[in-house]
């Protein structure tokens, strides 16, 4: 299939690696693809995982490029180490995404159905992500490896890549989103803090995530996160083309580029 899985991480998140792969084996035991763990300098000993090191951490995008250069496969599913599988992986949908990439020469497939898309792909459980979509891509997704490498710019953070990188992909075809759900995920960490709800779930699962390694989100940090989530959801109720027109108007109004 010439495809692989990349669990993208860094040394400071190593405390959660055992929990991630425990969930991966529990909920995706029949994964037949090579599984790589990408980090900086710290290896991980696991009989079904190969660690790929960037040998330092000059910046996020440079580290990712160094890791991608070590992967021989052409297509990859990228997932972050703090996004733990919380239900069985639908292996049919997972394989279907890679098959679709080959059939349509797709550059990118979003692993969940977002609140914005273009039209359905006839006869396929996928939808087209239209040109000009804001936040058209994220790191976690099915990627054509060489295309991903071509849009990475040294010096960028993951947030730069998702926001500024969207401009680099705005008018490129080959971007799709799945209509079916792969599985449930538990997003453990937000802004460097444990998500309390996810942490309770992990404890019920009997997972050792290294709780003492970082603080729990509470107080002002938690309230800020809730407000931002509410605003984010409200904004996405506005059609994306309308949002783009509003932003473009404000840029012209304030001569901001």
PDB file of C-alpha atoms in Angstrom, residues 2-255:
ATOM      1  CA  UNK A   2       3.065   2.263   0.375  1.00  0.00           C
ATOM      2  CA  UNK A   3       1.443   3.945   3.386  1.00  0.00           C
ATOM      3  CA  UNK A   4       2.380   4.460   7.026  1.00  0.00           C
ATOM      4  CA  UNK A   5       1.361   6.037  10.330  1.00  0.00           C
ATOM      5  CA  UNK A   6       3.366   8.842  11.952  1.00  0.00           C
ATOM      6  CA  UNK A   7       2.774   9.671  15.607  1.00  0.00           C
ATOM      7  CA  UNK A   8       4.219  13.168  15.747  1.00  0.00           C
ATOM      8  CA  UNK A   9       5.660  14.215  19.086  1.00  0.00           C
ATOM      9  CA  UNK A  10       8.642  15.754  20.864  1.00  0.00           C
ATOM     10  CA  UNK A  11      10.789  14.861  23.876  1.00  0.00           C
ATOM     11  CA  UNK A  12       8.769  16.885  26.389  1.00  0.00           C
ATOM     12  CA  UNK A  13       5.676  14.773  25.644  1.00  0.00           C
ATOM     13  CA  UNK A  14       7.446  11.438  26.151  1.00  0.00           C
ATOM     14  CA  UNK A  15       5.530  10.830  29.379  1.00  0.00           C
ATOM     15  CA  UNK A  16       2.367  10.146  27.374  1.00  0.00           C
ATOM     16  CA  UNK A  17       3.882   7.784  24.788  1.00  0.00           C
ATOM     17  CA  UNK A  18       3.209   4.540  26.720  1.00  0.00           C
ATOM     18  CA  UNK A  19      -0.461   5.490  27.176  1.00  0.00           C
ATOM     19  CA  UNK A  20      -0.830   6.438  23.510  1.00  0.00           C
ATOM     20  CA  UNK A  21       0.509   3.123  22.242  1.00  0.00           C
ATOM     21  CA  UNK A  22      -1.449   1.147  24.828  1.00  0.00           C
ATOM     22  CA  UNK A  23      -4.628   2.697  23.407  1.00  0.00           C
ATOM     23  CA  UNK A  24      -3.384   2.218  19.847  1.00  0.00           C
ATOM     24  CA  UNK A  25      -2.870  -1.523  20.379  1.00  0.00           C
ATOM     25  CA  UNK A  26      -6.145  -1.869  22.281  1.00  0.00           C
ATOM     26  CA  UNK A  27      -8.315  -0.079  19.738  1.00  0.00           C
ATOM     27  CA  UNK A  28      -6.380  -0.730  16.522  1.00  0.00           C
ATOM     28  CA  UNK A  29      -4.795  -4.170  17.052  1.00  0.00           C
ATOM     29  CA  UNK A  30      -4.985  -5.153  13.389  1.00  0.00           C
ATOM     30  CA  UNK A  31      -3.054  -2.169  12.013  1.00  0.00           C
ATOM     31  CA  UNK A  32      -0.801  -3.596   9.310  1.00  0.00           C
ATOM     32  CA  UNK A  33       1.011  -0.397   8.393  1.00  0.00           C
ATOM     33  CA  UNK A  34       4.452   0.668   9.618  1.00  0.00           C
ATOM     34  CA  UNK A  35       4.066   2.901  12.677  1.00  0.00           C
ATOM     35  CA  UNK A  36       6.664   5.621  13.314  1.00  0.00           C
ATOM     36  CA  UNK A  37       7.101   7.852  16.342  1.00  0.00           C
ATOM     37  CA  UNK A  38       8.715  11.173  15.483  1.00  0.00           C
ATOM     38  CA  UNK A  39      10.567  13.054  18.205  1.00  0.00           C
ATOM     39  CA  UNK A  40      13.733  15.060  18.872  1.00  0.00           C
ATOM     40  CA  UNK A  41      16.434  13.097  20.682  1.00  0.00           C
ATOM     41  CA  UNK A  42      14.655  10.586  22.938  1.00  0.00           C
ATOM     42  CA  UNK A  43      13.976   7.109  21.513  1.00  0.00           C
ATOM     43  CA  UNK A  44      11.066   4.885  22.537  1.00  0.00           C
ATOM     44  CA  UNK A  45      11.454   1.146  22.959  1.00  0.00           C
ATOM     45  CA  UNK A  46       8.448  -0.678  21.513  1.00  0.00           C
ATOM     46  CA  UNK A  47       8.314  -3.841  19.450  1.00  0.00           C
ATOM     47  CA  UNK A  48       5.894  -2.448  16.851  1.00  0.00           C
ATOM     48  CA  UNK A  49       7.061   1.173  16.668  1.00  0.00           C
ATOM     49  CA  UNK A  50      10.127   2.681  15.009  1.00  0.00           C
ATOM     50  CA  UNK A  51      11.400   5.948  16.485  1.00  0.00           C
ATOM     51  CA  UNK A  52      12.532   8.633  14.036  1.00  0.00           C
ATOM     52  CA  UNK A  53      14.598  11.442  15.572  1.00  0.00           C
ATOM     53  CA  UNK A  54      15.142  14.950  14.256  1.00  0.00           C
ATOM     54  CA  UNK A  55      18.379  15.150  16.306  1.00  0.00           C
ATOM     55  CA  UNK A  56      17.492  18.401  18.006  1.00  0.00           C
ATOM     56  CA  UNK A  57      14.600  20.827  17.863  1.00  0.00           C
ATOM     57  CA  UNK A  58      15.576  23.954  15.901  1.00  0.00           C
ATOM     58  CA  UNK A  59      11.874  24.616  15.204  1.00  0.00           C
ATOM     59  CA  UNK A  60       8.743  22.570  14.630  1.00  0.00           C
ATOM     60  CA  UNK A  61       8.684  22.553  10.824  1.00  0.00           C
ATOM     61  CA  UNK A  62      12.405  21.813  10.435  1.00  0.00           C
ATOM     62  CA  UNK A  63      12.067  18.908  12.873  1.00  0.00           C
ATOM     63  CA  UNK A  64       9.080  17.561  10.944  1.00  0.00           C
ATOM     64  CA  UNK A  65      10.935  17.807   7.627  1.00  0.00           C
ATOM     65  CA  UNK A  66      13.858  15.832   9.071  1.00  0.00           C
ATOM     66  CA  UNK A  67      11.439  13.153  10.288  1.00  0.00           C
ATOM     67  CA  UNK A  68       9.565  12.958   6.978  1.00  0.00           C
ATOM     68  CA  UNK A  69      12.850  12.495   5.114  1.00  0.00           C
ATOM     69  CA  UNK A  70      13.322   9.228   7.041  1.00  0.00           C
ATOM     70  CA  UNK A  71       9.960   7.773   5.978  1.00  0.00           C
ATOM     71  CA  UNK A  72      10.096   5.764   2.741  1.00  0.00           C
ATOM     72  CA  UNK A  73       6.317   5.463   2.291  1.00  0.00           C
ATOM     73  CA  UNK A  74       4.478   7.912   0.018  1.00  0.00           C
ATOM     74  CA  UNK A  75       1.301   8.396   2.042  1.00  0.00           C
ATOM     75  CA  UNK A  76       1.039   8.921   5.787  1.00  0.00           C
ATOM     76  CA  UNK A  77      -1.600   9.301   8.453  1.00  0.00           C
ATOM     77  CA  UNK A  78      -0.301  11.815  10.998  1.00  0.00           C
ATOM     78  CA  UNK A  79      -1.643  11.820  14.536  1.00  0.00           C
ATOM     79  CA  UNK A  80      -0.385  13.648  17.629  1.00  0.00           C
ATOM     80  CA  UNK A  81       0.746  11.836  20.765  1.00  0.00           C
ATOM     81  CA  UNK A  82      -1.874  13.456  22.995  1.00  0.00           C
ATOM     82  CA  UNK A  83      -4.776  12.393  20.767  1.00  0.00           C
ATOM     83  CA  UNK A  84      -5.513   8.970  22.261  1.00  0.00           C
ATOM     84  CA  UNK A  85      -7.788   6.445  20.596  1.00  0.00           C
ATOM     85  CA  UNK A  86     -10.880   6.067  22.781  1.00  0.00           C
ATOM     86  CA  UNK A  87     -12.905   3.547  20.759  1.00  0.00           C
ATOM     87  CA  UNK A  88     -12.169   0.831  18.167  1.00  0.00           C
ATOM     88  CA  UNK A  89     -10.706   2.107  14.913  1.00  0.00           C
ATOM     89  CA  UNK A  90     -12.938   1.496  11.904  1.00  0.00           C
ATOM     90  CA  UNK A  91     -10.334  -0.304   9.812  1.00  0.00           C
ATOM     91  CA  UNK A  92     -12.528  -0.214   6.716  1.00  0.00           C
ATOM     92  CA  UNK A  93     -12.757   3.578   6.761  1.00  0.00           C
ATOM     93  CA  UNK A  94      -9.052   3.854   7.564  1.00  0.00           C
ATOM     94  CA  UNK A  95      -8.008   1.718   4.583  1.00  0.00           C
ATOM     95  CA  UNK A  96     -10.592   3.418   2.390  1.00  0.00           C
ATOM     96  CA  UNK A  97      -8.888   6.773   2.920  1.00  0.00           C
ATOM     97  CA  UNK A  98      -5.550   5.497   1.630  1.00  0.00           C
ATOM     98  CA  UNK A  99      -7.246   3.757  -1.321  1.00  0.00           C
ATOM     99  CA  UNK A 100      -9.010   7.011  -2.176  1.00  0.00           C
ATOM    100  CA  UNK A 101      -5.702   8.889  -2.067  1.00  0.00           C
ATOM    101  CA  UNK A 102      -4.295   6.553  -4.700  1.00  0.00           C
ATOM    102  CA  UNK A 103      -7.429   6.635  -6.855  1.00  0.00           C
ATOM    103  CA  UNK A 104      -7.841  10.427  -6.828  1.00  0.00           C
ATOM    104  CA  UNK A 105      -4.191  11.408  -6.300  1.00  0.00           C
ATOM    105  CA  UNK A 106      -5.352  13.257  -3.211  1.00  0.00           C
ATOM    106  CA  UNK A 107      -2.898  15.492  -1.431  1.00  0.00           C
ATOM    107  CA  UNK A 108      -4.818  15.706   1.839  1.00  0.00           C
ATOM    108  CA  UNK A 109      -7.798  14.106   3.574  1.00  0.00           C
ATOM    109  CA  UNK A 110      -9.188  15.530   6.806  1.00  0.00           C
ATOM    110  CA  UNK A 111      -9.868  12.662   9.201  1.00  0.00           C
ATOM    111  CA  UNK A 112     -13.209  14.055  10.398  1.00  0.00           C
ATOM    112  CA  UNK A 113     -16.125  15.852   8.783  1.00  0.00           C
ATOM    113  CA  UNK A 114     -15.689  19.593   9.432  1.00  0.00           C
ATOM    114  CA  UNK A 115     -18.416  22.216   9.485  1.00  0.00           C
ATOM    115  CA  UNK A 116     -17.411  23.395   6.020  1.00  0.00           C
ATOM    116  CA  UNK A 117     -16.832  21.646   2.720  1.00  0.00           C
ATOM    117  CA  UNK A 118     -17.798  21.807  -0.924  1.00  0.00           C
ATOM    118  CA  UNK A 119     -19.670  19.088  -2.817  1.00  0.00           C
ATOM    119  CA  UNK A 120     -19.732  15.317  -2.376  1.00  0.00           C
ATOM    120  CA  UNK A 121     -17.433  13.153  -4.451  1.00  0.00           C
ATOM    121  CA  UNK A 122     -19.889  11.066  -6.543  1.00  0.00           C
ATOM    122  CA  UNK A 123     -20.037   7.468  -5.390  1.00  0.00           C
ATOM    123  CA  UNK A 124     -17.449   7.995  -2.642  1.00  0.00           C
ATOM    124  CA  UNK A 125     -17.721   8.616   1.131  1.00  0.00           C
ATOM    125  CA  UNK A 126     -15.653  11.795   0.802  1.00  0.00           C
ATOM    126  CA  UNK A 127     -16.294  15.467   0.193  1.00  0.00           C
ATOM    127  CA  UNK A 128     -14.205  18.091  -1.537  1.00  0.00           C
ATOM    128  CA  UNK A 129     -12.660  20.887   0.531  1.00  0.00           C
ATOM    129  CA  UNK A 130     -13.230  23.879  -1.715  1.00  0.00           C
ATOM    130  CA  UNK A 131     -10.520  26.300  -2.720  1.00  0.00           C
ATOM    131  CA  UNK A 132     -10.241  29.321  -0.471  1.00  0.00           C
ATOM    132  CA  UNK A 133     -11.489  27.536   2.646  1.00  0.00           C
ATOM    133  CA  UNK A 134     -10.097  29.033   5.870  1.00  0.00           C
ATOM    134  CA  UNK A 135      -8.283  26.507   8.064  1.00  0.00           C
ATOM    135  CA  UNK A 136      -8.276  24.189   5.076  1.00  0.00           C
ATOM    136  CA  UNK A 137      -5.783  21.819   6.615  1.00  0.00           C
ATOM    137  CA  UNK A 138      -4.417  20.683   9.951  1.00  0.00           C
ATOM    138  CA  UNK A 139      -1.391  18.594  10.859  1.00  0.00           C
ATOM    139  CA  UNK A 140      -3.457  15.578  11.906  1.00  0.00           C
ATOM    140  CA  UNK A 141      -4.707  14.073   8.653  1.00  0.00           C
ATOM    141  CA  UNK A 142      -3.952  11.762   5.747  1.00  0.00           C
ATOM    142  CA  UNK A 143      -1.180  13.382   3.694  1.00  0.00           C
ATOM    143  CA  UNK A 144       0.692  12.868   0.488  1.00  0.00           C
ATOM    144  CA  UNK A 145       4.166  13.001   2.011  1.00  0.00           C
ATOM    145  CA  UNK A 146       5.959  14.865  -0.767  1.00  0.00           C
ATOM    146  CA  UNK A 147       3.221  17.467  -0.987  1.00  0.00           C
ATOM    147  CA  UNK A 148       3.355  18.014   2.760  1.00  0.00           C
ATOM    148  CA  UNK A 149       7.116  18.514   2.549  1.00  0.00           C
ATOM    149  CA  UNK A 150       6.646  21.036  -0.256  1.00  0.00           C
ATOM    150  CA  UNK A 151       4.455  23.348   1.859  1.00  0.00           C
ATOM    151  CA  UNK A 152       6.507  23.191   5.064  1.00  0.00           C
ATOM    152  CA  UNK A 153       8.619  26.295   5.666  1.00  0.00           C
ATOM    153  CA  UNK A 154      11.510  26.191   8.124  1.00  0.00           C
ATOM    154  CA  UNK A 155      10.925  28.280  11.215  1.00  0.00           C
ATOM    155  CA  UNK A 156       7.179  27.768  11.499  1.00  0.00           C
ATOM    156  CA  UNK A 157       5.263  26.539  14.528  1.00  0.00           C
ATOM    157  CA  UNK A 158       2.346  24.119  14.106  1.00  0.00           C
ATOM    158  CA  UNK A 159      -0.055  27.050  14.542  1.00  0.00           C
ATOM    159  CA  UNK A 160       1.741  29.052  11.840  1.00  0.00           C
ATOM    160  CA  UNK A 161       1.526  26.030   9.571  1.00  0.00           C
ATOM    161  CA  UNK A 162      -2.215  25.580  10.047  1.00  0.00           C
ATOM    162  CA  UNK A 163      -3.093  29.265   9.695  1.00  0.00           C
ATOM    163  CA  UNK A 164      -0.485  30.759   7.366  1.00  0.00           C
ATOM    164  CA  UNK A 165      -0.018  27.470   5.543  1.00  0.00           C
ATOM    165  CA  UNK A 166      -3.665  27.587   4.530  1.00  0.00           C
ATOM    166  CA  UNK A 167      -2.812  30.470   2.203  1.00  0.00           C
ATOM    167  CA  UNK A 168      -0.256  28.244   0.474  1.00  0.00           C
ATOM    168  CA  UNK A 169      -2.874  25.570  -0.183  1.00  0.00           C
ATOM    169  CA  UNK A 170      -5.857  27.833  -0.892  1.00  0.00           C
ATOM    170  CA  UNK A 171      -5.906  27.273  -4.631  1.00  0.00           C
ATOM    171  CA  UNK A 172      -4.557  23.741  -4.860  1.00  0.00           C
ATOM    172  CA  UNK A 173      -6.885  20.884  -5.751  1.00  0.00           C
ATOM    173  CA  UNK A 174      -6.764  17.451  -4.161  1.00  0.00           C
ATOM    174  CA  UNK A 175      -8.067  18.390  -0.698  1.00  0.00           C
ATOM    175  CA  UNK A 176     -10.852  16.246   0.735  1.00  0.00           C
ATOM    176  CA  UNK A 177     -12.596  15.355   3.967  1.00  0.00           C
ATOM    177  CA  UNK A 178     -14.032  12.057   5.169  1.00  0.00           C
ATOM    178  CA  UNK A 179     -17.777  11.630   5.656  1.00  0.00           C
ATOM    179  CA  UNK A 180     -17.322   8.684   8.011  1.00  0.00           C
ATOM    180  CA  UNK A 181     -15.874   8.588  11.511  1.00  0.00           C
ATOM    181  CA  UNK A 182     -12.615   6.723  12.099  1.00  0.00           C
ATOM    182  CA  UNK A 183     -13.076   6.381  15.865  1.00  0.00           C
ATOM    183  CA  UNK A 184     -13.447   8.411  19.031  1.00  0.00           C
ATOM    184  CA  UNK A 185     -10.411  10.318  20.295  1.00  0.00           C
ATOM    185  CA  UNK A 186      -9.493  11.720  23.710  1.00  0.00           C
ATOM    186  CA  UNK A 187      -7.622  15.018  23.351  1.00  0.00           C
ATOM    187  CA  UNK A 188      -5.522  14.940  26.520  1.00  0.00           C
ATOM    188  CA  UNK A 189      -3.557  18.189  26.454  1.00  0.00           C
ATOM    189  CA  UNK A 190      -4.507  21.756  25.587  1.00  0.00           C
ATOM    190  CA  UNK A 191      -2.108  24.688  25.823  1.00  0.00           C
ATOM    191  CA  UNK A 192       0.313  22.568  27.791  1.00  0.00           C
ATOM    192  CA  UNK A 193      -2.299  21.636  30.423  1.00  0.00           C
ATOM    193  CA  UNK A 194      -4.208  18.434  31.057  1.00  0.00           C
ATOM    194  CA  UNK A 195      -7.827  18.565  29.986  1.00  0.00           C
ATOM    195  CA  UNK A 196      -9.684  17.568  33.207  1.00  0.00           C
ATOM    196  CA  UNK A 197     -12.386  15.579  31.408  1.00  0.00           C
ATOM    197  CA  UNK A 198      -9.849  13.681  29.304  1.00  0.00           C
ATOM    198  CA  UNK A 199      -7.702  13.055  32.370  1.00  0.00           C
ATOM    199  CA  UNK A 200     -10.664  11.481  34.196  1.00  0.00           C
ATOM    200  CA  UNK A 201     -11.290   9.285  31.171  1.00  0.00           C
ATOM    201  CA  UNK A 202      -7.650   8.158  31.133  1.00  0.00           C
ATOM    202  CA  UNK A 203      -7.791   7.259  34.824  1.00  0.00           C
ATOM    203  CA  UNK A 204     -10.923   5.147  34.236  1.00  0.00           C
ATOM    204  CA  UNK A 205      -9.055   3.423  31.397  1.00  0.00           C
ATOM    205  CA  UNK A 206      -6.216   2.640  33.786  1.00  0.00           C
ATOM    206  CA  UNK A 207      -3.721   4.665  31.756  1.00  0.00           C
ATOM    207  CA  UNK A 208      -0.548   6.118  33.201  1.00  0.00           C
ATOM    208  CA  UNK A 209      -0.214   9.375  31.265  1.00  0.00           C
ATOM    209  CA  UNK A 210       2.372  10.930  33.578  1.00  0.00           C
ATOM    210  CA  UNK A 211      -0.080  13.168  35.388  1.00  0.00           C
ATOM    211  CA  UNK A 212       2.594  14.934  37.427  1.00  0.00           C
ATOM    212  CA  UNK A 213       4.402  16.053  34.259  1.00  0.00           C
ATOM    213  CA  UNK A 214       2.137  19.061  33.669  1.00  0.00           C
ATOM    214  CA  UNK A 215      -0.597  21.099  35.388  1.00  0.00           C
ATOM    215  CA  UNK A 216      -4.330  20.519  35.050  1.00  0.00           C
ATOM    216  CA  UNK A 217      -6.319  23.168  33.202  1.00  0.00           C
ATOM    217  CA  UNK A 218      -8.356  25.122  35.714  1.00  0.00           C
ATOM    218  CA  UNK A 219      -9.228  28.654  36.744  1.00  0.00           C
ATOM    219  CA  UNK A 220      -8.463  31.415  34.268  1.00  0.00           C
ATOM    220  CA  UNK A 221      -6.788  29.094  31.761  1.00  0.00           C
ATOM    221  CA  UNK A 222      -9.785  26.785  31.695  1.00  0.00           C
ATOM    222  CA  UNK A 223     -12.285  29.641  31.431  1.00  0.00           C
ATOM    223  CA  UNK A 224     -10.336  31.218  28.577  1.00  0.00           C
ATOM    224  CA  UNK A 225     -10.314  27.889  26.747  1.00  0.00           C
ATOM    225  CA  UNK A 226     -14.087  27.488  27.185  1.00  0.00           C
ATOM    226  CA  UNK A 227     -14.772  31.004  25.894  1.00  0.00           C
ATOM    227  CA  UNK A 228     -12.504  30.473  22.893  1.00  0.00           C
ATOM    228  CA  UNK A 229     -14.232  27.164  22.103  1.00  0.00           C
ATOM    229  CA  UNK A 230     -17.671  28.795  22.249  1.00  0.00           C
ATOM    230  CA  UNK A 231     -16.580  31.676  20.006  1.00  0.00           C
ATOM    231  CA  UNK A 232     -14.931  29.212  17.617  1.00  0.00           C
ATOM    232  CA  UNK A 233     -18.139  27.155  17.306  1.00  0.00           C
ATOM    233  CA  UNK A 234     -20.242  30.277  16.808  1.00  0.00           C
ATOM    234  CA  UNK A 235     -17.931  31.579  14.096  1.00  0.00           C
ATOM    235  CA  UNK A 236     -18.229  28.328  12.195  1.00  0.00           C
ATOM    236  CA  UNK A 237     -21.999  28.740  12.024  1.00  0.00           C
ATOM    237  CA  UNK A 238     -21.276  31.554   9.565  1.00  0.00           C
ATOM    238  CA  UNK A 239     -20.682  30.214   6.013  1.00  0.00           C
ATOM    239  CA  UNK A 240     -16.938  30.175   5.370  1.00  0.00           C
ATOM    240  CA  UNK A 241     -17.166  32.306   2.225  1.00  0.00           C
ATOM    241  CA  UNK A 242     -18.940  35.024   4.246  1.00  0.00           C
ATOM    242  CA  UNK A 243     -16.227  34.851   6.910  1.00  0.00           C
ATOM    243  CA  UNK A 244     -13.499  35.192   4.285  1.00  0.00           C
ATOM    244  CA  UNK A 245     -15.246  38.234   2.764  1.00  0.00           C
ATOM    245  CA  UNK A 246     -15.532  39.882   6.204  1.00  0.00           C
ATOM    246  CA  UNK A 247     -11.843  39.299   6.960  1.00  0.00           C
ATOM    247  CA  UNK A 248     -10.788  40.590   3.524  1.00  0.00           C
ATOM    248  CA  UNK A 249     -12.925  43.722   4.047  1.00  0.00           C
ATOM    249  CA  UNK A 250     -11.276  44.375   7.423  1.00  0.00           C
ATOM    250  CA  UNK A 251      -7.832  43.953   5.886  1.00  0.00           C
ATOM    251  CA  UNK A 252      -8.600  46.510   3.214  1.00  0.00           C
ATOM    252  CA  UNK A 253     -10.169  48.821   5.795  1.00  0.00           C
ATOM    253  CA  UNK A 254      -7.114  48.781   8.032  1.00  0.00           C
ATOM    254  CA  UNK A 255      -4.592  48.301   5.216  1.00  0.00           C
TER     255      UNK A 255
END
